[in-house]
Short mmCIF file of C-alpha atoms and ligand atoms in Angstrom, two decimals:
data_model
loop_
_atom_site.label_atom_id
_atom_site.label_comp_id
_atom_site.label_asym_id
_atom_site.label_seq_id
_atom_site.Cartn_x
_atom_site.Cartn_y
_atom_site.Cartn_z
CA MET A 226 -0.97 43.13 -18.81
CA ASP A 227 -3.46 43.82 -16.02
CA LYS A 228 -3.56 46.54 -13.40
CA LEU A 229 -5.80 47.18 -10.42
CA VAL A 230 -7.45 50.58 -10.16
CA VAL A 231 -8.30 51.59 -6.60
CA HIS A 232 -10.26 54.65 -5.51
CA GLY A 233 -9.44 55.90 -2.06
CA ASP A 234 -12.83 57.51 -1.47
CA SER A 235 -14.41 54.16 -0.60
CA SER A 236 -14.11 52.35 2.68
CA LEU A 237 -13.69 48.76 3.66
CA THR A 238 -16.69 47.59 5.63
CA GLY A 239 -16.40 43.83 5.09
CA PRO A 240 -17.02 41.02 5.41
CA LEU A 241 -14.00 39.31 3.86
CA THR A 242 -13.40 35.59 3.42
CA VAL A 243 -10.03 33.89 3.58
CA GLY A 244 -9.16 31.20 1.03
CA GLY A 245 -6.78 28.23 1.14
CA SER A 246 -3.10 28.76 1.86
CA LYS A 247 -0.69 29.13 -1.04
CA ASN A 248 2.31 28.26 1.10
CA THR A 249 0.71 25.02 2.29
CA ALA A 250 -0.93 24.00 -0.99
CA LEU A 251 2.39 23.90 -2.87
CA PRO A 252 4.20 21.47 -0.51
CA LEU A 253 1.01 19.38 -0.29
CA MET A 254 1.07 19.09 -4.06
CA ALA A 255 4.71 17.96 -3.88
CA ALA A 256 3.78 15.38 -1.21
CA THR A 257 1.21 13.73 -3.50
CA LEU A 258 4.12 12.49 -5.64
CA LEU A 259 5.16 10.23 -2.76
CA GLY A 260 1.76 8.49 -2.56
CA ASP A 261 1.01 5.12 -4.11
CA GLY A 262 -1.97 6.29 -6.18
CA PRO A 263 -4.20 9.29 -6.94
CA SER A 264 -4.52 12.00 -4.24
CA THR A 265 -6.91 14.91 -3.82
CA ILE A 266 -6.38 18.22 -2.03
CA THR A 267 -9.36 20.38 -1.12
CA ASN A 268 -9.47 24.12 -0.32
CA VAL A 269 -6.77 24.84 -2.93
CA PRO A 270 -6.82 28.51 -3.98
CA ASP A 271 -7.04 29.43 -7.66
CA LEU A 272 -3.66 31.14 -7.91
CA ARG A 273 -1.00 31.51 -10.55
CA ASP A 274 1.52 29.65 -8.34
CA VAL A 275 -0.82 26.65 -8.07
CA ARG A 276 -1.16 26.53 -11.86
CA THR A 277 2.61 26.91 -12.29
CA PHE A 278 3.31 24.06 -9.89
CA SER A 279 0.69 21.91 -11.63
CA LYS A 280 2.69 22.36 -14.84
CA VAL A 281 5.93 21.44 -13.08
CA ILE A 282 4.36 18.22 -11.79
CA ARG A 283 2.80 17.38 -15.17
CA TYR A 284 6.20 17.79 -16.85
CA GLY A 285 7.40 14.63 -15.09
CA GLY A 286 4.45 12.55 -16.29
CA PRO A 287 1.75 12.70 -13.55
CA SER A 288 -1.68 14.10 -14.35
CA VAL A 289 -3.02 17.09 -12.43
CA THR A 290 -6.63 18.21 -12.61
CA PHE A 291 -7.83 21.35 -10.92
CA ASP A 292 -11.41 22.51 -10.42
CA PRO A 293 -10.91 26.18 -9.50
CA LYS A 294 -14.56 26.74 -8.53
CA ALA A 295 -14.61 23.75 -6.19
CA HIS A 296 -11.02 24.52 -5.13
CA THR A 297 -10.16 20.85 -5.53
CA LEU A 298 -6.95 19.58 -7.06
CA SER A 299 -6.18 15.95 -7.90
CA VAL A 300 -2.83 14.43 -8.75
CA ASP A 301 -2.35 10.98 -10.19
CA ALA A 302 1.37 10.33 -9.93
CA THR A 303 1.21 6.66 -10.89
CA ALA A 304 3.23 7.48 -14.01
CA LEU A 305 6.33 9.51 -13.21
CA GLU A 306 8.95 8.83 -15.86
CA THR A 307 10.79 12.15 -16.06
CA PRO A 308 12.19 13.24 -12.68
CA VAL A 309 13.07 16.71 -13.96
CA ALA A 310 12.05 20.27 -13.08
CA PRO A 311 13.29 22.51 -15.92
CA TYR A 312 14.66 26.05 -15.57
CA GLU A 313 11.82 27.59 -17.57
CA MET A 314 9.39 26.50 -14.84
CA VAL A 315 11.53 26.81 -11.69
CA LYS A 316 12.52 30.39 -12.54
CA LYS A 317 8.84 31.36 -12.44
CA MET A 318 8.34 30.06 -8.94
CA ARG A 319 10.92 29.08 -6.37
CA ALA A 320 8.65 26.57 -4.64
CA SER A 321 9.24 24.34 -7.70
CA PHE A 322 12.48 23.48 -5.93
CA TYR A 323 10.39 21.22 -3.65
CA MET A 324 10.57 18.82 -6.58
CA LEU A 325 14.10 17.96 -5.45
CA GLY A 326 12.99 16.25 -2.22
CA ALA A 327 9.82 14.81 -3.77
CA LEU A 328 11.57 13.33 -6.82
CA LEU A 329 14.49 11.97 -4.82
CA GLY A 330 12.05 10.28 -2.44
CA ARG A 331 9.88 8.95 -5.22
CA CYS A 332 12.34 8.11 -8.03
CA GLY A 333 15.76 8.01 -6.35
CA ARG A 334 17.03 10.61 -8.80
CA ALA A 335 16.22 14.16 -9.79
CA LYS A 336 17.37 16.92 -12.09
CA VAL A 337 16.07 20.23 -10.80
CA SER A 338 17.03 23.70 -11.95
CA LEU A 339 18.56 26.07 -9.41
CA PRO A 340 16.02 28.86 -8.85
CA GLY A 341 18.35 31.89 -8.93
CA GLY A 342 17.61 35.18 -7.16
CA CYS A 343 14.36 37.03 -6.80
CA ALA A 344 13.12 40.62 -6.80
CA TRP A 345 14.42 41.26 -3.30
CA GLY A 346 17.88 39.75 -3.69
CA PRO A 347 19.62 36.40 -3.48
CA ARG A 348 17.62 33.54 -2.02
CA PRO A 349 20.06 30.68 -1.56
CA VAL A 350 19.19 26.97 -1.56
CA ASP A 351 22.51 25.81 -0.10
CA LEU A 352 20.81 24.39 3.00
CA HIS A 353 18.48 22.24 0.88
CA ILE A 354 21.49 20.79 -0.93
CA LYS A 355 23.71 20.31 2.14
CA GLY A 356 20.82 18.67 3.98
CA MET A 357 20.12 16.22 1.14
CA ARG A 358 23.84 15.35 1.11
CA ALA A 359 23.74 14.78 4.88
CA PHE A 360 20.89 12.33 4.27
CA GLY A 361 23.04 10.40 1.78
CA ALA A 362 22.19 11.97 -1.59
CA ASP A 363 24.86 12.31 -4.22
CA ILE A 364 24.54 15.83 -5.61
CA GLU A 365 26.35 17.59 -8.42
CA LEU A 366 25.74 21.04 -9.79
CA ASP A 367 26.07 21.41 -13.53
CA GLU A 368 24.88 24.06 -15.98
CA GLY A 369 22.48 25.62 -13.49
CA TYR A 370 20.96 22.30 -12.50
CA VAL A 371 21.08 20.13 -9.39
CA HIS A 372 21.67 16.51 -10.41
CA ALA A 373 20.81 14.32 -7.43
CA SER A 374 20.63 10.59 -6.82
CA THR A 375 20.27 8.27 -3.86
CA PRO A 376 22.35 5.18 -3.13
CA PRO A 377 20.71 1.91 -4.28
CA GLY A 378 17.64 1.30 -2.11
CA GLY A 379 17.13 4.97 -1.27
CA LEU A 380 18.50 7.65 1.04
CA GLU A 381 20.09 6.50 4.27
CA GLY A 382 18.85 9.40 6.40
CA GLY A 383 20.98 11.46 8.76
CA THR A 384 21.13 14.56 10.92
CA PHE A 385 21.20 18.11 9.61
CA ARG A 386 21.06 21.47 11.36
CA LEU A 387 19.46 24.39 9.56
CA ASP A 388 21.18 27.70 10.16
CA PRO A 389 19.28 29.94 9.70
CA VAL A 390 15.81 28.46 10.13
CA SER A 391 14.44 27.81 6.65
CA VAL A 392 10.84 27.02 5.75
CA GLY A 393 11.76 25.83 2.27
CA ALA A 394 14.64 23.60 3.39
CA THR A 395 12.57 22.06 6.21
CA ILE A 396 9.86 21.09 3.72
CA ASN A 397 12.30 19.78 1.11
CA LEU A 398 14.23 17.72 3.68
CA LEU A 399 11.01 16.24 5.05
CA LEU A 400 9.99 15.21 1.54
CA ALA A 401 13.32 13.43 1.13
CA ALA A 402 13.49 11.90 4.63
CA VAL A 403 10.06 10.30 4.99
CA THR A 404 10.91 7.36 2.74
CA ALA A 405 14.63 7.13 3.66
CA ARG A 406 15.88 3.74 4.86
CA GLY A 407 17.01 5.01 8.27
CA PRO A 408 16.09 7.73 10.77
CA SER A 409 16.67 11.44 10.13
CA LYS A 410 16.80 14.49 12.34
CA ILE A 411 16.30 18.10 11.25
CA GLU A 412 17.59 20.51 13.89
CA ASN A 413 16.56 24.16 14.07
CA ALA A 414 13.62 23.28 11.80
CA ALA A 415 10.92 25.77 10.81
CA ALA A 416 7.75 25.68 12.92
CA GLU A 417 5.53 27.72 10.57
CA PRO A 418 1.89 26.55 10.49
CA ASP A 419 2.45 25.76 6.79
CA VAL A 420 5.18 23.29 7.74
CA VAL A 421 3.02 21.74 10.46
CA ALA A 422 0.00 21.30 8.15
CA PHE A 423 2.22 19.78 5.47
CA GLY A 424 3.86 17.45 8.02
CA ARG A 425 0.42 16.33 9.26
CA ALA A 426 -0.59 15.43 5.72
CA LEU A 427 2.59 13.35 5.40
CA GLN A 428 1.66 11.64 8.67
CA GLU A 429 -1.79 10.85 7.24
CA MET A 430 0.02 9.25 4.31
CA GLY A 431 1.86 7.00 6.76
CA ALA A 432 5.03 9.01 7.43
CA GLN A 433 6.55 8.81 10.89
CA ILE A 434 7.45 12.32 11.99
CA ASP A 435 7.87 13.57 15.56
CA GLY A 436 8.19 17.16 16.73
CA LEU A 437 6.04 19.07 14.23
CA GLY A 438 5.72 22.65 15.42
CA THR A 439 8.99 22.46 17.39
CA ARG A 440 12.59 23.18 16.35
CA THR A 441 13.57 19.47 16.20
CA LEU A 442 11.98 17.09 13.75
CA GLU A 443 12.68 13.37 13.94
CA VAL A 444 11.71 11.14 11.06
CA GLN A 445 11.72 7.38 10.87
CA GLY A 446 11.72 6.44 7.19
CA VAL A 447 8.99 4.13 5.89
CA ASP A 448 8.91 2.04 2.69
CA ARG A 449 5.79 3.48 1.10
CA LEU A 450 3.33 6.28 1.61
CA ARG A 451 -0.40 6.05 0.97
CA SER A 452 -2.28 8.46 -1.24
CA GLY A 453 -5.35 10.13 0.16
CA THR A 454 -7.52 13.21 0.43
CA PHE A 455 -6.15 16.21 2.31
CA ARG A 456 -7.72 19.50 3.28
CA ASN A 457 -5.52 22.52 2.75
CA THR A 458 -5.26 24.96 5.64
CA PRO A 459 -6.57 28.59 5.43
CA ASP A 460 -4.07 31.19 4.22
CA ARG A 461 -2.63 32.92 7.27
CA ILE A 462 -0.99 35.64 5.19
CA GLU A 463 -4.28 36.47 3.47
CA LEU A 464 -5.91 36.62 6.91
CA GLY A 465 -3.14 38.91 8.20
CA THR A 466 -3.40 41.08 5.08
CA PHE A 467 -7.18 41.46 5.46
CA LEU A 468 -6.76 42.25 9.15
CA LEU A 469 -4.23 44.97 8.39
CA MET A 470 -6.41 46.33 5.58
CA ALA A 471 -9.33 46.60 8.00
CA ALA A 472 -7.09 48.22 10.63
CA THR A 473 -5.95 50.76 8.02
CA ALA A 474 -8.88 51.48 5.74
CA SER A 475 -12.18 50.84 7.55
CA PRO A 476 -14.34 53.61 8.99
CA PRO A 477 -13.38 54.15 12.67
CA GLY A 478 -15.76 52.38 15.05
CA THR A 479 -17.23 50.08 12.38
CA PRO A 480 -16.47 46.39 13.02
CA VAL A 481 -15.18 44.48 9.97
CA LYS A 482 -15.58 40.71 9.96
CA ILE A 483 -13.02 38.38 8.39
CA ARG A 484 -14.19 34.81 8.02
CA LYS A 485 -12.70 31.38 7.64
CA GLY A 486 -9.14 32.10 8.78
CA THR A 487 -7.24 30.28 11.50
CA HIS A 488 -6.18 33.12 13.78
CA GLU A 489 -3.74 30.96 15.80
CA HIS A 490 -1.63 30.80 12.62
CA LEU A 491 -0.93 34.54 12.84
CA GLY A 492 1.29 33.91 15.83
CA PRO A 493 1.38 35.76 19.18
CA VAL A 494 3.79 38.53 18.13
CA PHE A 495 1.57 39.77 15.31
CA LYS A 496 -1.47 39.82 17.60
CA ASP A 497 0.36 41.65 20.39
CA LYS A 498 1.78 44.26 18.02
CA LEU A 499 -1.61 44.89 16.46
CA ALA A 500 -3.21 45.25 19.90
CA ALA A 501 -0.49 47.76 20.84
CA THR A 502 -1.56 50.04 17.94
CA GLY A 503 -4.95 50.41 19.62
CA VAL A 504 -6.90 48.43 17.01
CA ASP A 505 -9.65 46.39 18.65
CA VAL A 506 -9.58 42.78 17.44
CA SER A 507 -11.70 39.90 18.68
CA TYR A 508 -10.68 36.40 17.68
CA ASP A 509 -13.48 33.85 17.57
CA ASP A 510 -13.35 30.33 16.20
CA GLU A 511 -13.59 31.13 12.52
CA THR A 512 -14.21 34.86 12.53
CA VAL A 513 -11.93 37.74 13.37
CA THR A 514 -13.59 41.10 14.00
CA VAL A 515 -11.52 44.26 13.58
CA THR A 516 -12.57 47.71 14.75
CA ARG A 517 -10.35 50.65 13.89
CA PRO A 518 -10.05 53.44 16.48
CA ASP A 519 -9.89 57.15 15.53
CA THR A 520 -6.13 57.23 16.05
CA LEU A 521 -3.56 54.46 15.76
CA ARG A 522 -0.36 54.35 17.79
CA PRO A 523 2.94 53.74 15.94
CA VAL A 524 4.37 50.31 16.78
CA SER A 525 7.70 48.99 15.44
CA ILE A 526 8.06 45.40 14.29
CA GLU A 527 10.89 43.03 13.41
CA THR A 528 10.29 39.95 11.29
CA ALA A 529 11.38 36.53 12.57
CA PRO A 530 10.62 32.87 11.94
CA PHE A 531 7.32 31.65 13.41
CA PRO A 532 6.08 32.33 16.08
CA GLY A 533 7.63 35.71 15.22
CA PHE A 534 6.21 38.39 12.93
CA ALA A 535 5.96 36.99 9.36
CA THR A 536 8.16 38.60 6.70
CA ASP A 537 5.16 38.19 4.37
CA LEU A 538 3.23 40.78 6.42
CA GLN A 539 5.88 43.49 6.83
CA ALA A 540 5.00 45.46 3.66
CA GLN A 541 1.34 45.61 4.76
CA TRP A 542 2.39 46.69 8.28
CA THR A 543 4.42 49.51 6.67
CA VAL A 544 1.24 50.91 5.11
CA LEU A 545 -0.60 50.65 8.42
CA LEU A 546 2.19 52.68 10.04
CA GLY A 547 1.48 55.45 7.52
CA THR A 548 -1.88 56.02 9.26
CA THR A 549 -0.50 56.28 12.82
CA ASP A 550 0.25 59.46 14.73
CA GLY A 551 4.01 59.02 15.07
CA THR A 552 7.17 57.32 13.85
CA ALA A 553 7.96 53.59 13.91
CA THR A 554 10.19 51.10 12.14
CA VAL A 555 9.89 47.85 10.18
CA THR A 556 12.98 45.63 10.29
CA ASP A 557 13.23 42.51 8.14
CA THR A 558 15.66 40.00 9.64
CA ILE A 559 14.72 37.25 7.14
CA TYR A 560 15.38 39.18 3.93
CA ASP A 561 17.58 42.30 4.21
CA ASP A 562 16.47 43.87 0.98
CA ARG A 563 12.73 43.27 0.95
CA PHE A 564 11.77 46.93 0.55
CA LYS A 565 11.01 47.33 -3.15
CA HIS A 566 7.58 48.70 -2.24
CA VAL A 567 9.11 51.66 -0.40
CA PRO A 568 9.92 53.88 -3.43
CA GLU A 569 6.40 53.18 -4.73
CA LEU A 570 4.85 54.15 -1.39
CA GLN A 571 6.95 57.34 -1.53
CA ARG A 572 5.33 58.10 -4.92
CA LEU A 573 1.99 58.07 -3.09
CA GLY A 574 3.41 60.60 -0.61
CA MET A 575 4.27 58.34 2.30
CA GLU A 576 7.09 59.68 4.53
CA ILE A 577 9.34 56.68 4.65
CA GLY A 578 13.04 55.92 4.34
CA VAL A 579 15.16 52.77 4.33
CA ASP A 580 18.47 52.25 6.08
CA GLY A 581 19.92 48.75 5.82
CA ASN A 582 17.17 46.28 6.63
CA THR A 583 15.01 48.86 8.41
CA ALA A 584 12.29 51.12 7.04
CA THR A 585 11.26 54.11 9.13
CA VAL A 586 7.76 55.47 8.62
CA ARG A 587 6.47 58.82 9.81
CA GLY A 588 2.72 58.46 9.97
CA GLY A 589 -0.02 60.99 9.49
CA THR A 590 0.78 62.36 6.02
CA PRO A 591 -2.23 62.08 3.67
CA LEU A 592 -1.49 59.97 0.57
CA GLN A 593 -2.29 61.03 -3.00
CA GLY A 594 -3.24 58.48 -5.66
CA ALA A 595 -0.70 57.79 -8.44
CA LYS A 596 0.50 55.07 -10.78
CA VAL A 597 2.67 52.58 -8.93
CA MET A 598 4.48 49.43 -9.94
CA SER A 599 4.25 46.01 -8.29
CA THR A 600 7.60 44.32 -7.84
CA ASP A 601 6.66 41.21 -5.91
CA LEU A 602 3.67 39.51 -4.34
CA ARG A 603 3.46 41.13 -0.91
CA ALA A 604 4.74 44.49 -2.17
CA SER A 605 1.86 44.59 -4.65
CA VAL A 606 -0.81 43.98 -2.04
CA SER A 607 0.70 46.74 0.11
CA LEU A 608 0.27 49.13 -2.82
CA VAL A 609 -3.40 48.15 -3.19
CA MET A 610 -3.76 48.78 0.54
CA ALA A 611 -2.12 52.21 0.21
CA GLY A 612 -4.45 52.97 -2.71
CA MET A 613 -7.41 52.31 -0.41
CA ILE A 614 -6.40 55.26 1.80
CA ALA A 615 -4.93 57.57 -0.85
CA GLU A 616 -6.94 60.49 -2.17
CA GLY A 617 -8.17 59.88 -5.73
CA ARG A 618 -7.18 57.08 -8.06
CA THR A 619 -4.25 54.69 -7.71
CA ASP A 620 -3.25 52.37 -10.55
CA VAL A 621 -1.29 49.34 -9.34
CA LEU A 622 0.56 48.08 -12.41
CA ARG A 623 1.98 44.60 -13.11
CA VAL A 624 -0.62 42.93 -10.99
CA TYR A 625 0.53 39.49 -12.14
CA HIS A 626 2.72 39.48 -9.05
CA LEU A 627 -0.38 39.78 -6.89
CA ASP A 628 -2.16 37.03 -8.82
CA ARG A 629 0.52 34.62 -7.63
CA GLY A 630 -0.87 34.68 -4.12
CA TYR A 631 -4.26 36.44 -3.76
CA GLU A 632 -7.32 34.86 -5.36
CA ALA A 633 -9.75 37.34 -6.93
CA LEU A 634 -8.63 40.12 -4.59
CA GLU A 635 -10.60 42.78 -6.48
CA ASP A 636 -13.80 40.73 -6.19
CA LYS A 637 -13.31 40.14 -2.48
CA LEU A 638 -12.47 43.78 -1.71
CA GLY A 639 -15.14 45.07 -4.09
CA ALA A 640 -17.84 43.06 -2.28
CA ALA A 641 -16.50 44.45 1.01
CA GLY A 642 -17.00 48.11 0.07
CA VAL A 643 -13.75 49.05 -1.68
CA SER A 644 -13.91 50.77 -5.06
CA ILE A 645 -11.52 48.60 -7.06
CA HIS A 646 -11.46 47.02 -10.50
CA ARG A 647 -9.10 45.27 -12.91
CA GLU A 648 -8.15 46.73 -16.28
CA ALA A 649 -5.96 45.50 -19.08
CA TYR A 650 -3.25 47.95 -20.19
CA ASP A 651 -0.37 48.15 -22.61
CA GLU A 652 2.85 48.43 -20.64
CA PHE A 653 4.68 49.83 -23.67
CA ALA A 654 2.05 52.32 -24.86
CA GLU A 655 3.25 55.90 -25.43
CA PRO A 656 1.89 58.21 -22.69
CA GLU A 657 -0.70 60.76 -23.78
CA ARG A 658 0.67 64.32 -24.23
CA GLU A 659 -0.12 66.49 -21.21
CA SER A 660 0.17 70.21 -20.59
CA VAL A 661 1.65 71.71 -17.44
CA ALA A 662 -0.59 74.09 -15.54
CA GLU A 663 0.61 77.76 -15.71
C1 UD1 B 5 10.54 32.70 3.57
C2 UD1 B 5 9.85 32.87 4.89
C3 UD1 B 5 8.43 32.38 4.71
C4 UD1 B 5 7.79 33.16 3.54
C5 UD1 B 5 8.63 33.07 2.26
C6 UD1 B 5 8.13 33.94 1.12
C7 UD1 B 5 10.79 32.60 7.11
C8 UD1 B 5 11.66 31.78 8.02
N1 UD1 B 5 10.57 32.14 5.89
O1 UD1 B 5 10.45 31.32 3.24
O2 UD1 B 5 7.71 32.57 5.90
O3 UD1 B 5 6.52 32.68 3.26
O4 UD1 B 5 9.95 33.50 2.57
O5 UD1 B 5 8.14 35.25 1.45
O6 UD1 B 5 10.29 33.62 7.51
N2 UD1 B 5 18.35 30.48 3.57
C9 UD1 B 5 19.67 30.13 3.32
N3 UD1 B 5 19.91 28.98 2.62
C10 UD1 B 5 18.92 28.16 2.18
C11 UD1 B 5 17.58 28.53 2.43
C12 UD1 B 5 17.33 29.69 3.12
O7 UD1 B 5 20.58 30.83 3.71
O8 UD1 B 5 19.21 27.12 1.57
C13 UD1 B 5 18.04 31.72 4.30
C14 UD1 B 5 17.31 32.72 3.46
O9 UD1 B 5 18.18 33.53 2.71
C15 UD1 B 5 16.53 33.50 4.51
C16 UD1 B 5 16.24 32.44 5.57
O10 UD1 B 5 17.16 31.39 5.34
O11 UD1 B 5 17.34 34.50 5.07
C17 UD1 B 5 14.83 31.88 5.51
O12 UD1 B 5 14.62 31.32 4.24
P1 UD1 B 5 13.46 30.30 3.91
O13 UD1 B 5 12.56 30.17 5.07
O14 UD1 B 5 14.00 29.09 3.28
O15 UD1 B 5 12.77 31.06 2.76
P2 UD1 B 5 11.43 30.68 2.17
O16 UD1 B 5 11.16 29.23 2.21
O17 UD1 B 5 11.40 31.38 0.87
#
C-alpha cells in the first residue's frame, strides 16, 4: 500500500494547476453509451475512479481507451451486449450506478448491483429507483441487484420530484429520460456545475433538455443521440481544495496562484465564507490568487446543495479553521456522519469535537506530525493539508482513497513548495520496538 509523507516545515508558494473534474468525467463517460458511435472526452483526469468506471463500461462490451498523459478518453459503445454492472465493480465506486440510466436508455434493460453504504454511512439510491419507475421502468430488486426493463419501445417518461436534492439521481434520471418516448420533468433537481456540464454534453449529442442549472429540468425524449467529442470541465473540488490549502499553509503575504479552474463553480457561499476569514482572494478568468493574512478569523459553514457550500469541501474547511484565532463550526446537512477525519485530526493535536452533524473547532493550537489513516477521499486530502501545517513529519496512510480523486497530488504540491513524497509500506508489518523516555 502507499502512503504520503508530508513535512510541515515547508510552505506552499504555488503555483498549482487544476485538472479535469472527476464528478463530471464519470457521468460524461456514462453518456457516451447513448451515442450512435465512438465518442471522445478530453481533459479527463488520470484517477482511480476513471479507471474503475472504464472497467465497468468495458464489462458490457464497449471498448474504452485512455491516454492518461493526453487526458483523453475514447469510448466505442457500438457493441454493448451485456447490460450488466456487477457487484464487484459497483462496490468499488458508487458512480457505477449511473449505468442504470445509461443501460436502460441504450438497451432497454439493465442489471446493476446496488452500491451499499460507504465509509460515512448509508447512501441510499431509492430516489434513482423511484424516479426510473415514475418514467415507466419495471424494476425489481433481487439478490442485491436492480433488474430493470422498459416497456417495448422504451421508457414513456414522466414527472418525478427529488426530495432531497440529489446529484446522483438527477444524473441517472437524465440518462434515462433523454431517449424516452415522451416528455419528462425532474423537480427539485440538482444544479451542481457537474450536472450542468453533463447536461450540456447531452444537449450536444442531440438531447432536448430545458432548465439546466435550475431546480426544474424538462426533457423531451429523442429517438437517437449522436456521438461526439466533449471537453470535461475543470474540477471545482480540486480548485476549492487548493484554495483552502493556500489559505491555510502559505506564507502570510505571499500570493499563491491557482491556474485553470473555473471559479464560478465554487459557488457564492464558499467565496463569501472565505472572504469573511480575511483571506485575500482575487478571481480572474483562469487564475485565482490567494494571499493569506497573518491571522484568520473563525467562520462557521453549513453544507448545502449548489449554490451552497459543497460537502466535498467541509473536511478541508475544518483544517483551515484549526489555523484561526477562535472557535467555529462545520455542519454537514448532506451527510450527517461525514466526520471520519476528525479523530485523525485529533491525533495531530487539533482541538475539535463532533456533536451530531456538527464539528466544532477551536483554532490556534499548533499541530504535531503523526501517523494518520485515510478513510475516504476528501478526509484523506484534509489530512495531507493538516500535515502541511503540523510540526515534523506526518504519514497519511491508505492513500488509495486520495488516488480516487486527486491526480498526482504529491507532484503538484511538491512543485509548489511542499515537502511531500509517496512511499510504499506494509500495512501489516510489526512495528519496530521502541523505548519510552525516562
Ligand atoms: C453528494 C453531493 C455531491 C458530492 C458527492 C460525493 C450534494 C447534493 N451532493 O452527491 O456534491 O460530490 O456527494 O461526496 O451535495 N439521497 C437519498 N436517496 C437517493 C439519493 C440521495 O436519500 O436515492 C440523499 C443522500 O443520502 C444525501 C442527499 O440525498 O443526503 C444528496 O445525495 P446525492 O446528491 O445523490 O449524493 P451524491 O450523488 O453522492
